[in-house]
C-alpha positions as a Python dict, from the first residue, in 0.01 Angstrom:
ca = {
    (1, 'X'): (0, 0, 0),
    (2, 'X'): (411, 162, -151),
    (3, 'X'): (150, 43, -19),
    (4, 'X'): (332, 175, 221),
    (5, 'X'): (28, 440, 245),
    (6, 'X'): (-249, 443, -15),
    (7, 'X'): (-617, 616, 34),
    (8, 'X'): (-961, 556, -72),
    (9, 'X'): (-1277, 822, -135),
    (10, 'X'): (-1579, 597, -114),
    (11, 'X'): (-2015, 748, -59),
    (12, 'X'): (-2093, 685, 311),
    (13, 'X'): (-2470, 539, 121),
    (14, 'X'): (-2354, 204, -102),
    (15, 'X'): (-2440, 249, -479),
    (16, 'X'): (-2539, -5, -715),
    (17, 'X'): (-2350, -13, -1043),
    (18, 'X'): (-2366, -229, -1335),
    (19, 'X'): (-2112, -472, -1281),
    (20, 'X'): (-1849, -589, -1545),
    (21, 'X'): (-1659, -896, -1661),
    (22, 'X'): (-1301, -958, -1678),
    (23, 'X'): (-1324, -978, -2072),
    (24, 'X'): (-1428, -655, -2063),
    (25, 'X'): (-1234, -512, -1795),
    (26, 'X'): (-919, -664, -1963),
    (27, 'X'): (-1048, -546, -2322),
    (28, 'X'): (-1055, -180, -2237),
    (29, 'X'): (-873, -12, -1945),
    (30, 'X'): (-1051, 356, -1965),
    (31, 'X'): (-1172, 462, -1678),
    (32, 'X'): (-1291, 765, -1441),
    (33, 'X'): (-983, 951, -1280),
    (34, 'X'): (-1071, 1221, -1017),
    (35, 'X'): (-753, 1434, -854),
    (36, 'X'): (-745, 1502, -468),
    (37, 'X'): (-598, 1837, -371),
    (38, 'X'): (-555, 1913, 10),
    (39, 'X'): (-659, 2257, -89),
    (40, 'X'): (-1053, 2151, -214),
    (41, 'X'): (-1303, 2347, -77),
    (42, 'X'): (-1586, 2160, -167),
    (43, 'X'): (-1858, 2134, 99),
    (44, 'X'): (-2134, 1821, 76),
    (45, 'X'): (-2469, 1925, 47),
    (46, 'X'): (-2801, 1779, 205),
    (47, 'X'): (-2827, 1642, -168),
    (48, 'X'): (-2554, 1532, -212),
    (49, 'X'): (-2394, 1206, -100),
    (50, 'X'): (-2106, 1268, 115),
    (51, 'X'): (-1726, 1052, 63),
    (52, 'X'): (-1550, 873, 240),
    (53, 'X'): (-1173, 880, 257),
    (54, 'X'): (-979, 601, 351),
    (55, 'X'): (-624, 549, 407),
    (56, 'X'): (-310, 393, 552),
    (57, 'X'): (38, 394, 651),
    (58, 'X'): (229, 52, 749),
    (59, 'X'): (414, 129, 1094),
    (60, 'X'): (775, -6, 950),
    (61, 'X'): (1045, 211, 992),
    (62, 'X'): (1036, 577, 1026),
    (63, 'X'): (755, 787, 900),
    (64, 'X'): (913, 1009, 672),
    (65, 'X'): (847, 1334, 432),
    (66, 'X'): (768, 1148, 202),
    (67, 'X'): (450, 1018, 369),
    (68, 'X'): (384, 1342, 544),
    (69, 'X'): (393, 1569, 216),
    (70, 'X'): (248, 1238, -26),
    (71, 'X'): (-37, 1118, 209),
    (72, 'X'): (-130, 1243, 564),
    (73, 'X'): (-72, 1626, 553),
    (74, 'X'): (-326, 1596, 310),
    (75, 'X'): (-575, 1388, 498),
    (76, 'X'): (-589, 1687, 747),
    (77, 'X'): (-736, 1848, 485),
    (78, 'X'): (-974, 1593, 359),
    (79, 'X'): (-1072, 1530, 712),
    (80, 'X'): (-1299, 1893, 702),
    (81, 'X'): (-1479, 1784, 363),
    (82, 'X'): (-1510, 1397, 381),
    (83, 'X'): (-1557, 1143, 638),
    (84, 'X'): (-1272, 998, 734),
    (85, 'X'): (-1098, 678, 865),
    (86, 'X'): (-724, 670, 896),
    (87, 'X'): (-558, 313, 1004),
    (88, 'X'): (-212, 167, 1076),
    (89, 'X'): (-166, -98, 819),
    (90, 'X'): (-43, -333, 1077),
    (91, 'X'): (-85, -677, 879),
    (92, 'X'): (61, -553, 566),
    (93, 'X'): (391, -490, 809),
    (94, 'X'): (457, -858, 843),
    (95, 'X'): (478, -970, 499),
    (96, 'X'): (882, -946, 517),
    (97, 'X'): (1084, -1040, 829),
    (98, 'X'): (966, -791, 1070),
    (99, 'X'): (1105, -690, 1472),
    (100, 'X'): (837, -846, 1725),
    (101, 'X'): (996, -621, 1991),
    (102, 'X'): (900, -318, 1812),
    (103, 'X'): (547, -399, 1617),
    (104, 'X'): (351, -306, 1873),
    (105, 'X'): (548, 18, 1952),
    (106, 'X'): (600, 127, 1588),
    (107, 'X'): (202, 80, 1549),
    (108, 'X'): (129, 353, 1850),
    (109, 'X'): (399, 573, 1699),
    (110, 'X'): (276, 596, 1402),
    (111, 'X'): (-71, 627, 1545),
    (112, 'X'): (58, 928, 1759),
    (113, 'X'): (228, 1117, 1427),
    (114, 'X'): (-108, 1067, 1255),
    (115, 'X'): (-269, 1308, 1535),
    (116, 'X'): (66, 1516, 1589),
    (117, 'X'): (1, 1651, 1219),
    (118, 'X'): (-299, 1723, 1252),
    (119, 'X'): (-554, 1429, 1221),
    (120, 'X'): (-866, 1501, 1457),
    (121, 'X'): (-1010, 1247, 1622),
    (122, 'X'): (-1300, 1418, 1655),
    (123, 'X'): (-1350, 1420, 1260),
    (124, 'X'): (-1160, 1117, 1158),
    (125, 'X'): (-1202, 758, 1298),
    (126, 'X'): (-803, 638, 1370),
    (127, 'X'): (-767, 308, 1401),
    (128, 'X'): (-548, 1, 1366),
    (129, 'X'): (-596, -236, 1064),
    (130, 'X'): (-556, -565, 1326),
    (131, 'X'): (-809, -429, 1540),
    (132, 'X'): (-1082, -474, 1275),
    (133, 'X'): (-1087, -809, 1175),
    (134, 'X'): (-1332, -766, 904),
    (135, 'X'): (-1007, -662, 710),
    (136, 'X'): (-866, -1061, 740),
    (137, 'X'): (-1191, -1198, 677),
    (138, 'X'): (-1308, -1031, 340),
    (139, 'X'): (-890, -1107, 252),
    (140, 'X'): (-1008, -1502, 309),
    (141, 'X'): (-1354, -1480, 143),
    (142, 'X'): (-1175, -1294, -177),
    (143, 'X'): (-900, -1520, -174),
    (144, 'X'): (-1130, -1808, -270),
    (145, 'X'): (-1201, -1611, -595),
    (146, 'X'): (-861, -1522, -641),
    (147, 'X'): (-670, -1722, -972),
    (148, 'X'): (-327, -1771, -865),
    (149, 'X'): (-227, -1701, -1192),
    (150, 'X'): (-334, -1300, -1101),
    (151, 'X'): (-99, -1310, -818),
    (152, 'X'): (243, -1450, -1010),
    (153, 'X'): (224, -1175, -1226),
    (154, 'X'): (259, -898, -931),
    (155, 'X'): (586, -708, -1009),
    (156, 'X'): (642, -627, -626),
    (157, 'X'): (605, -964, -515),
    (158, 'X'): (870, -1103, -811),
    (159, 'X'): (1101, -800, -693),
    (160, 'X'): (1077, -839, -337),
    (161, 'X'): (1065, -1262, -317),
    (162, 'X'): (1402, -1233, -557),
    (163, 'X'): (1546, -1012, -316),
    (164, 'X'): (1445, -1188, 37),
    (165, 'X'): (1528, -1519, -150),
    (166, 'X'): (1308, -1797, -255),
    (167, 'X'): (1314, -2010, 54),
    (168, 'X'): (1224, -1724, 294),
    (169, 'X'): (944, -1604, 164),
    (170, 'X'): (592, -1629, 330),
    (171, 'X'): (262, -1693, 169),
    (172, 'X'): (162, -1342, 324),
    (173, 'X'): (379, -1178, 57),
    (174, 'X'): (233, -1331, -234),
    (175, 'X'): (-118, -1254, -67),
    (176, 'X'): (-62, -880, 15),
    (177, 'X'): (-249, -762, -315),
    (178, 'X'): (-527, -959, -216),
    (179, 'X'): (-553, -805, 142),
    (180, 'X'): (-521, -447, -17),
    (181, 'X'): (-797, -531, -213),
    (182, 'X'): (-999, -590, 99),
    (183, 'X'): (-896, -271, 271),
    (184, 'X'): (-1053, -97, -22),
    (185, 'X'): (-1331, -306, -118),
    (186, 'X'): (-1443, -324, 255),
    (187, 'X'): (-1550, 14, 290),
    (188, 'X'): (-1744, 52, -84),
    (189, 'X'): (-1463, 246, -191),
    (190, 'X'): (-1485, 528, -529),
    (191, 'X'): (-1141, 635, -571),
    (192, 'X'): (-823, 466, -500),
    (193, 'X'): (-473, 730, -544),
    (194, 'X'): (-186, 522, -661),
    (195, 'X'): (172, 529, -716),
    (196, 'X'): (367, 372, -1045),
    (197, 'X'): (414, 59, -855),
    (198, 'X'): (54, -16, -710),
    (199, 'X'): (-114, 12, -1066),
    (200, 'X'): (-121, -343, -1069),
    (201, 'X'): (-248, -398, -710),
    (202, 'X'): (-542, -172, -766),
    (203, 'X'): (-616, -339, -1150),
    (204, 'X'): (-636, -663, -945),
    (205, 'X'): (-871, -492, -678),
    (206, 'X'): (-1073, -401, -933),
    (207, 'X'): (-1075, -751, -1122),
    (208, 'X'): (-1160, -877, -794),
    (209, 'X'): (-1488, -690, -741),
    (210, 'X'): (-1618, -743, -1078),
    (211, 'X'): (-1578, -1095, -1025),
    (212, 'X'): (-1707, -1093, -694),
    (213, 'X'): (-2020, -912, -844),
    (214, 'X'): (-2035, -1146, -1160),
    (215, 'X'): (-1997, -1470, -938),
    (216, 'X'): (-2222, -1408, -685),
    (217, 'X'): (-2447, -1044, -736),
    (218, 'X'): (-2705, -964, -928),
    (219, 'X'): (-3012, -1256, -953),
    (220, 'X'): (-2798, -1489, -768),
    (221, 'X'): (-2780, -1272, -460),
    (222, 'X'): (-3145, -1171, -460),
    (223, 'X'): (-3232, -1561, -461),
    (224, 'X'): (-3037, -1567, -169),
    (225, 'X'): (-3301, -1319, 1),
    (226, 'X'): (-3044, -1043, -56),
    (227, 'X'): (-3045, -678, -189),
    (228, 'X'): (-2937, -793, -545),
    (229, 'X'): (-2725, -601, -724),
    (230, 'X'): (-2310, -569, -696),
    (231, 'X'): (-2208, -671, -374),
    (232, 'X'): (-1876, -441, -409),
    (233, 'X'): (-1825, -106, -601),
    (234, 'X'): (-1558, -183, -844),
    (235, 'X'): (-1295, 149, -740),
    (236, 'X'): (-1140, 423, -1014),
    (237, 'X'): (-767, 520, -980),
    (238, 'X'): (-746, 866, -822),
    (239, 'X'): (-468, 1096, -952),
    (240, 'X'): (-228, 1202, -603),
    (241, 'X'): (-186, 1532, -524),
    (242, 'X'): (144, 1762, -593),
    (243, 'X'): (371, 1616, -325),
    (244, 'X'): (282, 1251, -316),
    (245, 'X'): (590, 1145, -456),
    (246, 'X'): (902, 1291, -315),
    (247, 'X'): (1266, 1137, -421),
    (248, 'X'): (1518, 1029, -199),
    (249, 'X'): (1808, 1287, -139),
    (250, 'X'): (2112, 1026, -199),
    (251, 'X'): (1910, 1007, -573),
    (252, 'X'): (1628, 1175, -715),
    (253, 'X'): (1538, 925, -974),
    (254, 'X'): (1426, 663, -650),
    (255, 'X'): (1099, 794, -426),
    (256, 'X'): (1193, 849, -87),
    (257, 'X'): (1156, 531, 117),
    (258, 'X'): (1146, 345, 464),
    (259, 'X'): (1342, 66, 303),
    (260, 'X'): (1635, 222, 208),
    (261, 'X'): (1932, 103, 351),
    (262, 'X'): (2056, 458, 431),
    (263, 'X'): (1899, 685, 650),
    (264, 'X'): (2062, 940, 484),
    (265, 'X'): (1823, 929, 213),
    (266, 'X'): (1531, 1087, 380),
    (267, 'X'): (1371, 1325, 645),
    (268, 'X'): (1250, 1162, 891),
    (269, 'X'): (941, 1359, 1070),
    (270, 'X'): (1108, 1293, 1412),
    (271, 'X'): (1449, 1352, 1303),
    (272, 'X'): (1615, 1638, 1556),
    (273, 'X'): (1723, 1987, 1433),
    (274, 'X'): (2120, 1842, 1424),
    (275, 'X'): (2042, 1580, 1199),
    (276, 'X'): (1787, 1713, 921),
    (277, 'X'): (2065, 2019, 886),
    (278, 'X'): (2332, 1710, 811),
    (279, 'X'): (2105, 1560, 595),
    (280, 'X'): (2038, 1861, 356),
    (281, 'X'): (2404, 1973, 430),
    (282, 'X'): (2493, 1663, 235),
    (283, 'X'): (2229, 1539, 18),
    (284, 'X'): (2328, 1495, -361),
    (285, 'X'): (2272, 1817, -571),
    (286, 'X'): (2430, 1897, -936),
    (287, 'X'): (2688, 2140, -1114),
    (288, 'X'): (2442, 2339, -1267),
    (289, 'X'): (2560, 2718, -1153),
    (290, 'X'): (2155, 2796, -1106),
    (291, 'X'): (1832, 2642, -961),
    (292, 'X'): (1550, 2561, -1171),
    (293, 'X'): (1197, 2352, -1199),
    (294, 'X'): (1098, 2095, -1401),
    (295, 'X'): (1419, 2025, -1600),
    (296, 'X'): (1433, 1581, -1642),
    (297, 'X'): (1816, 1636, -1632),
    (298, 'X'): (1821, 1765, -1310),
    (299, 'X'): (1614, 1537, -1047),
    (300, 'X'): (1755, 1605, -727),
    (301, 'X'): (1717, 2006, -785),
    (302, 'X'): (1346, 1964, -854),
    (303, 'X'): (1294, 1702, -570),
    (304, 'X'): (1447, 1968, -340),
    (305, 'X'): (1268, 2245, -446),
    (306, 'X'): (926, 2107, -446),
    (307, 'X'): (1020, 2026, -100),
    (308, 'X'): (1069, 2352, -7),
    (309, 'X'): (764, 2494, -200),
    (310, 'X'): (502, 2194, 19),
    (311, 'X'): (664, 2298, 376),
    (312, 'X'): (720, 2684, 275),
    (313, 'X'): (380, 2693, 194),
    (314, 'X'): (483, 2933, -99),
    (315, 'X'): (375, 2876, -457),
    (316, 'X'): (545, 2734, -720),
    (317, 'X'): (584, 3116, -884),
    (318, 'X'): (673, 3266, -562),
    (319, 'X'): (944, 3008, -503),
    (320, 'X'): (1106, 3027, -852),
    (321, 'X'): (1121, 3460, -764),
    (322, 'X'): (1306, 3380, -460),
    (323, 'X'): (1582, 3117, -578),
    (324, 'X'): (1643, 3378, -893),
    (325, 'X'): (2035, 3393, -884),
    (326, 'X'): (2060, 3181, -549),
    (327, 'X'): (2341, 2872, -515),
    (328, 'X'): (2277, 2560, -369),
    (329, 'X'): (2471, 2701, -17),
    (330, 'X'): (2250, 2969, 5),
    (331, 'X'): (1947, 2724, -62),
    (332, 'X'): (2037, 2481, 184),
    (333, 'X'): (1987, 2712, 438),
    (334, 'X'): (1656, 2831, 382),
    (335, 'X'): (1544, 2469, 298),
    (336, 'X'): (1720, 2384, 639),
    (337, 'X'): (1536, 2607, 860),
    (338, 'X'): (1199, 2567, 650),
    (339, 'X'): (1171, 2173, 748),
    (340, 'X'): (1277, 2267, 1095),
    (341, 'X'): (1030, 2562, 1131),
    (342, 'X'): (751, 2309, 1007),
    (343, 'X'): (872, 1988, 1147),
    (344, 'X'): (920, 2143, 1527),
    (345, 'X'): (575, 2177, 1584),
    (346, 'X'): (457, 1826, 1548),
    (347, 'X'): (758, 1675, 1696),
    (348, 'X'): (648, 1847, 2013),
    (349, 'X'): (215, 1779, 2007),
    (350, 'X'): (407, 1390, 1937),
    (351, 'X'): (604, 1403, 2255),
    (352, 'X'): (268, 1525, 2438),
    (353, 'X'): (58, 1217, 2314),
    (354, 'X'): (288, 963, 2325),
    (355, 'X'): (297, 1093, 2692),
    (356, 'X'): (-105, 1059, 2727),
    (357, 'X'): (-119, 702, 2648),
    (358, 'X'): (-536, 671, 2795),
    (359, 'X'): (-556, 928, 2528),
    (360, 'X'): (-405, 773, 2260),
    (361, 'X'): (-575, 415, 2359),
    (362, 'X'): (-902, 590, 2356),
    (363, 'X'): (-879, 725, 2034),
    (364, 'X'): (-765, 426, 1866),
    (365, 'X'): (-1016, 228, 2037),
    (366, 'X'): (-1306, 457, 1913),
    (367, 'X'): (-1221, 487, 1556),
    (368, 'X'): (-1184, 95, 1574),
    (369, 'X'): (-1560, 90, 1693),
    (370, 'X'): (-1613, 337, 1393),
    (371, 'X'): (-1431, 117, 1156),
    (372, 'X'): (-1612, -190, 1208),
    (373, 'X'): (-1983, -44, 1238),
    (374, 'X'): (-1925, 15, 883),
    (375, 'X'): (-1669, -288, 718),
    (376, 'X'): (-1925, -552, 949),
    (377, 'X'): (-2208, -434, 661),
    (378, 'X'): (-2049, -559, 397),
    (379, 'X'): (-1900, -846, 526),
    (380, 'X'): (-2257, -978, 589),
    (381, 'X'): (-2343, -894, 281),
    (382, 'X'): (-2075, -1080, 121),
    (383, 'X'): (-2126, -1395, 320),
    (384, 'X'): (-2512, -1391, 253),
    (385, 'X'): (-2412, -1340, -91),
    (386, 'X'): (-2197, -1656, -124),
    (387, 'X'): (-2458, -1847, 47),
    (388, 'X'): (-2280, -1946, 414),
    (389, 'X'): (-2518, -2016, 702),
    (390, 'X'): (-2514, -1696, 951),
    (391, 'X'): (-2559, -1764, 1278),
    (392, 'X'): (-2900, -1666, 1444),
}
């Protein structure tokens, strides 16, 4: 989810839609793309069916700019217009070899920076993937439908199996797409935003609930004394924001990444004033004698100043007056003090909730409550739908 964050608009009211069949799907790829700007003002009406946004962040590593600027400094935006819920992708952490000793730690921390940057509780459920189990059992149910054959061809699993080795590799990892598909699917989701390399993942989501609907919607489910119609909403890619994919500073041709073996190569959000100063002090730049937008032969000068423009909170036009005739020394040090000026503030409400931790509990424990009240009505509706006995 990368996955390592991904997010979902979906209508609070389920829709029916005319369902389609692979064939088709696989025939002709054109579909619906919406963009999400943290800036939208747009304000639901009493007419108008109100979204839901959904989204995630796996609590591996350190949360870094990268997921800050790409993902959940937008969500405090989204959290005024839509309704909102906001979970640590827990399960999706322990598809690769993972630290026991610090699951359960990274999942609260990550938790905490959620609220530290501005997530409110009081208008966005936050919760923890494992703590709805809805999520595992809609993975199971799909997996039945799943061909294997979909799931060899994921790029990311050939890339990360090759590298982790053959023999070490756990059915989990082969299985991720499938539980990403239930993260979306579970909550009747319009709009998914995705990077370059979780195209595929959501093209299999969306495979999935057209042949969830085919198999077992429409007539079939009616028999079954249920509503009829699709049982899932099949979701449209959503086009990310300015900001949702920020490079690495050791090389601006790679995104900016927990995984990387060098810390080096991003910002972390908790990183102290010393150390983000180091890291822009030495992060890879170019010759060029100027500083400049938008030029492919200069990546790392681009990456840095869009940067600057997302925490400056300047424009793109008011940046490109202020670096006129500036050298990468000069920039440094305004970029420098600009992430420190913005990071400060969160890396102190952080300290103050991971402090509180009957706060913290509560809040996780509520948006959990949240979480389920809606995934538990459509997992009934896919079990009626492929015919189990419920109990009475």
């Amino acid at each position: 989810m990368s996955v390592s964050h991904f997010a979902v608009l979906s209508c609070c009211r389920p829709l029916l839609v005319p369902s389609l069949s692979r064939a088709s799907s696989l025939r002709s790829r054109i579909c619906c793309c919406t963009t999400l700007t943290a800036t939208s003002t747009e304000t639901p009406t009493s007419t108008s069916v109100k979204k839901r946004v959904v989204s995630g962040v796996q609590p591996t590593g350190s949360i870094h700019l990268g997921n800050y600027l790409g993902a959940i400094k937008n969500w405090v935006a989204l959290q005024n217009v839509y309704e909102t819920l906001f979970f640590i992708v827990d399960l999706h952490a322990i598809t690769l070899p993972y630290d026991t000793q610090q699951l359960s730690k990274a999942t609260r921390s990550t938790a905490a920076i959620y609220l530290a940057c501005g997530v409110d509780p009081s208008k966005a459920s936050v919760f923890v993937q494992s703590h709805v189990r809805a999520h595992v059992e809609l993975m199971w149910l799909l997996s039945s439908t799943t061909p294997i054959g979909w799931l060899n061809k994921m790029i990311q699993f050939k890339e990360k199996s090759r590298k982790a080795g053959d023999e070490e590799v756990g059915v989990a990892l082969l299985t991720y797409p499938v539980l990403m598909a239930s993260d979306i699917l579970l909550y009747q989701s319009d709009f998914v935003p995705v990077g370059e390399d979780q195209k595929q993942h959501l093209e299999l989501t969306r495979d999935l609930a057209e042949r969830v609907n085919n198999l077992y919607g429409g007539r079939k489910w009616k028999k079954l004394r249920g509503r009829g119609g699709t049982i899932f909403k099949v979701p449209e890619p959503l086009i990310p924001p300015a900001g949702a994919r920020i490079m690495s500073l050791t090389d601006g041709l790679s995104k900016m990444s927990k995984s990387a073996p060098s810390d080096q190569s991003r910002i972390n959000i908790l990183d102290p004033k010393d150390l983000i100063a180091n890291k822009i002090k030495r992060c890879k730049t170019d010759s060029f004698p100027s500083l400049e937008f938008d030029n492919s032969e200069r990546p790392e000068c681009n990456n840095l100043l869009s940067i600057y423009q997302l925490v400056s909170g300047k424009t793109k036009e008011e940046v490109v007056q202020e670096i006129q005739n500036m050298n990468w020394g000069t920039f440094k040090t305004i970029l420098t003090d600009a992430l420190i000026d913005h990071l400060h503030p969160i890396q102190v409400r952080y300290e103050e909730i991971m402090s509180d931790s009957g706060y913290l509990d509560e809040v996780l424990a509520q948006g959990a409550r949240n979480a389920a009240e809606i995934a538990d009505t459509t997992l009934d509706n896919v079990y009626q739908a492929m015919g189990f006995f419920r109990r009475q």
